[in-house]
GROMACS .gro file of C-alpha atoms in nm:
model
  173
    1MET     CA    1   0.627  -1.104  -0.272
    2ARG     CA    2   0.897  -0.909  -0.088
    3LYS     CA    3   0.870  -0.813   0.284
    4LYS     CA    4   0.780  -0.477   0.411
    5LEU     CA    5   1.070  -0.256   0.451
    6GLY     CA    6   1.216  -0.269   0.774
    7ILE     CA    7   0.947  -0.514   0.930
    8ILE     CA    8   0.930  -0.897   0.891
    9LYS     CA    9   0.602  -1.024   0.826
   10VAL     CA   10   0.465  -1.339   0.979
   11SER     CA   11   0.316  -1.591   0.747
   12ILE     CA   12  -0.070  -1.651   0.809
   13SER     CA   13   0.035  -2.032   0.742
   14GLN     CA   14   0.189  -2.028   1.085
   15GLY     CA   15  -0.026  -2.112   1.392
   16ARG     CA   16  -0.319  -1.876   1.438
   17ASN     CA   17  -0.230  -1.803   1.786
   18GLU     CA   18   0.111  -1.718   1.719
   19PHE     CA   19  -0.008  -1.502   1.429
   20MET     CA   20  -0.265  -1.307   1.645
   21ALA     CA   21  -0.037  -1.253   1.907
   22GLN     CA   22   0.186  -1.039   1.724
   23GLN     CA   23  -0.061  -0.843   1.531
   24ASN     CA   24  -0.355  -0.628   1.588
   25THR     CA   25  -0.711  -0.681   1.422
   26SER     CA   26  -0.623  -0.432   1.152
   27ASP     CA   27  -0.321  -0.620   1.074
   28LEU     CA   28  -0.501  -0.965   1.068
   29ILE     CA   29  -0.773  -0.836   0.834
   30GLU     CA   30  -0.511  -0.677   0.598
   31ALA     CA   31  -0.317  -0.996   0.602
   32TYR     CA   32  -0.625  -1.209   0.538
   33ILE     CA   33  -0.710  -0.977   0.239
   34LYS     CA   34  -0.369  -0.998   0.089
   35GLN     CA   35  -0.376  -1.364   0.122
   36ILE     CA   36  -0.676  -1.383  -0.100
   37LEU     CA   37  -0.561  -1.162  -0.329
   38GLU     CA   38  -0.249  -1.377  -0.381
   39GLU     CA   39  -0.503  -1.633  -0.516
   40SER     CA   40  -0.704  -1.401  -0.717
   41GLU     CA   41  -0.650  -1.062  -0.868
   42ILE     CA   42  -1.002  -0.938  -0.790
   43ILE     CA   43  -1.191  -1.017  -0.472
   44GLU     CA   44  -1.522  -0.926  -0.347
   45ILE     CA   45  -1.614  -0.916   0.038
   46ARG     CA   46  -1.895  -0.856   0.237
   47ARG     CA   47  -1.814  -0.613   0.516
   48ALA     CA   48  -2.075  -0.776   0.767
   49GLU     CA   49  -1.914  -1.116   0.691
   50MET     CA   50  -1.578  -0.994   0.750
   51ALA     CA   51  -1.664  -0.839   1.079
   52SER     CA   52  -1.818  -1.159   1.186
   53LEU     CA   53  -1.516  -1.340   1.096
   54PHE     CA   54  -1.290  -1.106   1.277
   55HIS     CA   55  -1.510  -1.033   1.567
   56CYS     CA   56  -1.517  -0.643   1.511
   57VAL     CA   57  -1.726  -0.375   1.403
   58PRO     CA   58  -1.788  -0.338   1.023
   59SER     CA   59  -1.633   0.016   1.036
   60GLN     CA   60  -1.306  -0.161   1.123
   61ILE     CA   61  -1.327  -0.325   0.797
   62ASN     CA   62  -1.380   0.019   0.632
   63TYR     CA   63  -1.074   0.151   0.838
   64VAL     CA   64  -0.852  -0.132   0.671
   65ILE     CA   65  -0.954  -0.094   0.348
   66ASN     CA   66  -0.934   0.278   0.329
   67THR     CA   67  -0.603   0.307   0.479
   68ARG     CA   68  -0.424  -0.005   0.355
   69PHE     CA   69  -0.575  -0.087   0.022
   70THR     CA   70  -0.513   0.269  -0.132
   71ILE     CA   71  -0.427   0.353  -0.517
   72THR     CA   72  -0.090   0.455  -0.382
   73ARG     CA   73  -0.047   0.121  -0.228
   74GLY     CA   74  -0.139  -0.039  -0.578
   75TYR     CA   75  -0.490  -0.122  -0.503
   76SER     CA   76  -0.835  -0.033  -0.667
   77VAL     CA   77  -1.131  -0.051  -0.443
   78GLU     CA   78  -1.479  -0.022  -0.553
   79SER     CA   79  -1.791  -0.044  -0.311
   80LYS     CA   80  -2.142  -0.094  -0.341
   81ARG     CA   81  -2.386  -0.024  -0.057
   82GLY     CA   82  -2.695  -0.176   0.035
   83GLY     CA   83  -2.834  -0.533   0.123
   84GLY     CA   84  -2.642  -0.679  -0.163
   85GLY     CA   85  -2.365  -0.462  -0.138
   86TYR     CA   86  -1.968  -0.568  -0.176
   87ILE     CA   87  -1.637  -0.420  -0.136
   88ARG     CA   88  -1.452  -0.522  -0.463
   89ILE     CA   89  -1.050  -0.505  -0.425
   90GLU     CA   90  -0.820  -0.538  -0.729
   91LYS     CA   91  -0.445  -0.529  -0.720
   92VAL     CA   92  -0.339  -0.291  -0.991
   93ARG     CA   93  -0.138  -0.462  -1.245
   94MET     CA   94   0.105  -0.238  -1.485
   95SER     CA   95   0.227  -0.398  -1.796
   96SER     CA   96   0.582  -0.216  -1.755
   97CYS     CA   97   0.782  -0.074  -1.504
   98HIS     CA   98   0.771   0.272  -1.703
   99GLN     CA   99   0.373   0.232  -1.718
  100PHE     CA  100   0.385   0.180  -1.337
  101LEU     CA  101   0.604   0.474  -1.263
  102GLU     CA  102   0.398   0.718  -1.488
  103HIS     CA  103   0.073   0.594  -1.333
  104VAL     CA  104   0.241   0.653  -0.955
  105LYS     CA  105   0.362   1.002  -1.076
  106ARG     CA  106  -0.004   1.094  -1.174
  107LEU     CA  107  -0.140   1.017  -0.799
  108PHE     CA  108  -0.024   1.332  -0.651
  109GLY     CA  109  -0.016   1.707  -0.747
  110ASP     CA  110   0.218   1.968  -0.589
  111GLU     CA  111   0.217   1.837  -0.234
  112LEU     CA  112   0.312   1.489  -0.087
  113THR     CA  113   0.246   1.387   0.255
  114GLU     CA  114   0.489   1.166   0.448
  115LYS     CA  115   0.244   0.892   0.493
  116ASP     CA  116   0.185   0.878   0.107
  117ALA     CA  117   0.544   0.896   0.012
  118ILE     CA  118   0.606   0.604   0.254
  119ALA     CA  119   0.328   0.421   0.077
  120ILE     CA  120   0.478   0.483  -0.269
  121ILE     CA  121   0.838   0.392  -0.179
  122GLN     CA  122   0.694   0.076  -0.008
  123LYS     CA  123   0.527  -0.002  -0.338
  124LEU     CA  124   0.834   0.055  -0.545
  125TYR     CA  125   1.016  -0.200  -0.331
  126GLU     CA  126   0.760  -0.451  -0.361
  127GLU     CA  127   0.745  -0.430  -0.744
  128GLU     CA  128   1.116  -0.470  -0.713
  129ILE     CA  129   1.204  -0.125  -0.873
  130ILE     CA  130   1.428  -0.041  -0.599
  131THR     CA  131   1.619  -0.244  -0.337
  132GLU     CA  132   1.570  -0.253   0.040
  133ARG     CA  133   1.895  -0.012   0.036
  134GLU     CA  134   1.751   0.239  -0.197
  135GLY     CA  135   1.407   0.229  -0.009
  136HIS     CA  136   1.583   0.288   0.320
  137LEU     CA  137   1.766   0.583   0.166
  138LEU     CA  138   1.451   0.726   0.003
  139LEU     CA  139   1.263   0.688   0.338
  140THR     CA  140   1.547   0.915   0.518
  141THR     CA  141   1.525   1.173   0.223
  142ILE     CA  142   1.142   1.220   0.277
  143ALA     CA  143   1.102   1.208   0.657
  144LYS     CA  144   0.920   1.470   0.842
  145SER     CA  145   1.240   1.511   1.045
  146VAL     CA  146   1.450   1.595   0.740
  147LEU     CA  147   1.205   1.836   0.594
  148THR     CA  148   1.114   2.070   0.875
  149ILE     CA  149   1.026   2.351   0.670
  150ALA     CA  150   0.678   2.509   0.596
  151GLU     CA  151   0.669   2.385   0.232
  152GLU     CA  152   0.775   2.006   0.338
  153ASP     CA  153   0.484   1.854   0.146
  154GLN     CA  154   0.569   2.058  -0.188
  155ILE     CA  155   0.956   1.954  -0.140
  156ARG     CA  156   0.845   1.613  -0.078
  157ALA     CA  157   0.628   1.605  -0.387
  158SER     CA  158   0.893   1.732  -0.609
  159LEU     CA  159   1.149   1.497  -0.466
  160MET     CA  160   0.930   1.205  -0.538
  161ARG     CA  161   0.844   1.325  -0.872
  162ALA     CA  162   1.219   1.354  -0.971
  163ILE     CA  163   1.291   1.023  -0.835
  164LEU     CA  164   0.993   0.871  -1.017
  165GLU     CA  165   1.122   1.046  -1.341
  166ARG     CA  166   1.453   0.924  -1.308
  167LEU     CA  167   1.361   0.560  -1.251
  168SER     CA  168   1.143   0.584  -1.556
  169TYR     CA  169   1.395   0.724  -1.769
  170GLU     CA  170   1.639   0.426  -1.655
  171ASP     CA  171   1.364   0.165  -1.724
  172ARG     CA  172   1.330   0.299  -2.113
  173LYS     CA  173   1.718   0.246  -2.174
   0.00000   0.00000   0.00000
């Protein structure tokens, strides 16, 4: 798996104290879940057990799942509430680059927030559809500081759609 654009990730296999010193609880929870997802495409977790493991409140587990395991980041999440409840997380797998790009295009309408655009670009990089350099160029084009007009979310969505269409076209060649 590729590293996050512009950020070097610390491996969980390194010493726990060194890892924990460099990351907050949300980062630790995210890294733990991603490590498990490397071993299995679908995982089921219990919120209370995860909270106990990380010495945090269950709502922090919800926060991590709701913000870091979204469809724009390539994850499908299903939850069942109640005593026997669970949270099922699945890494979305696409059979082809073209199928993946078409799927991503359907995730947003006429507007796209900077946060969601960044998540899409990160996913394109992780899936090796774009290079690190291309990722940084794309991040520059969708930055809030560049799009400082009232319709910035609409322009961002239009730019992202055009980029995805071009990548999809190139994949079909």
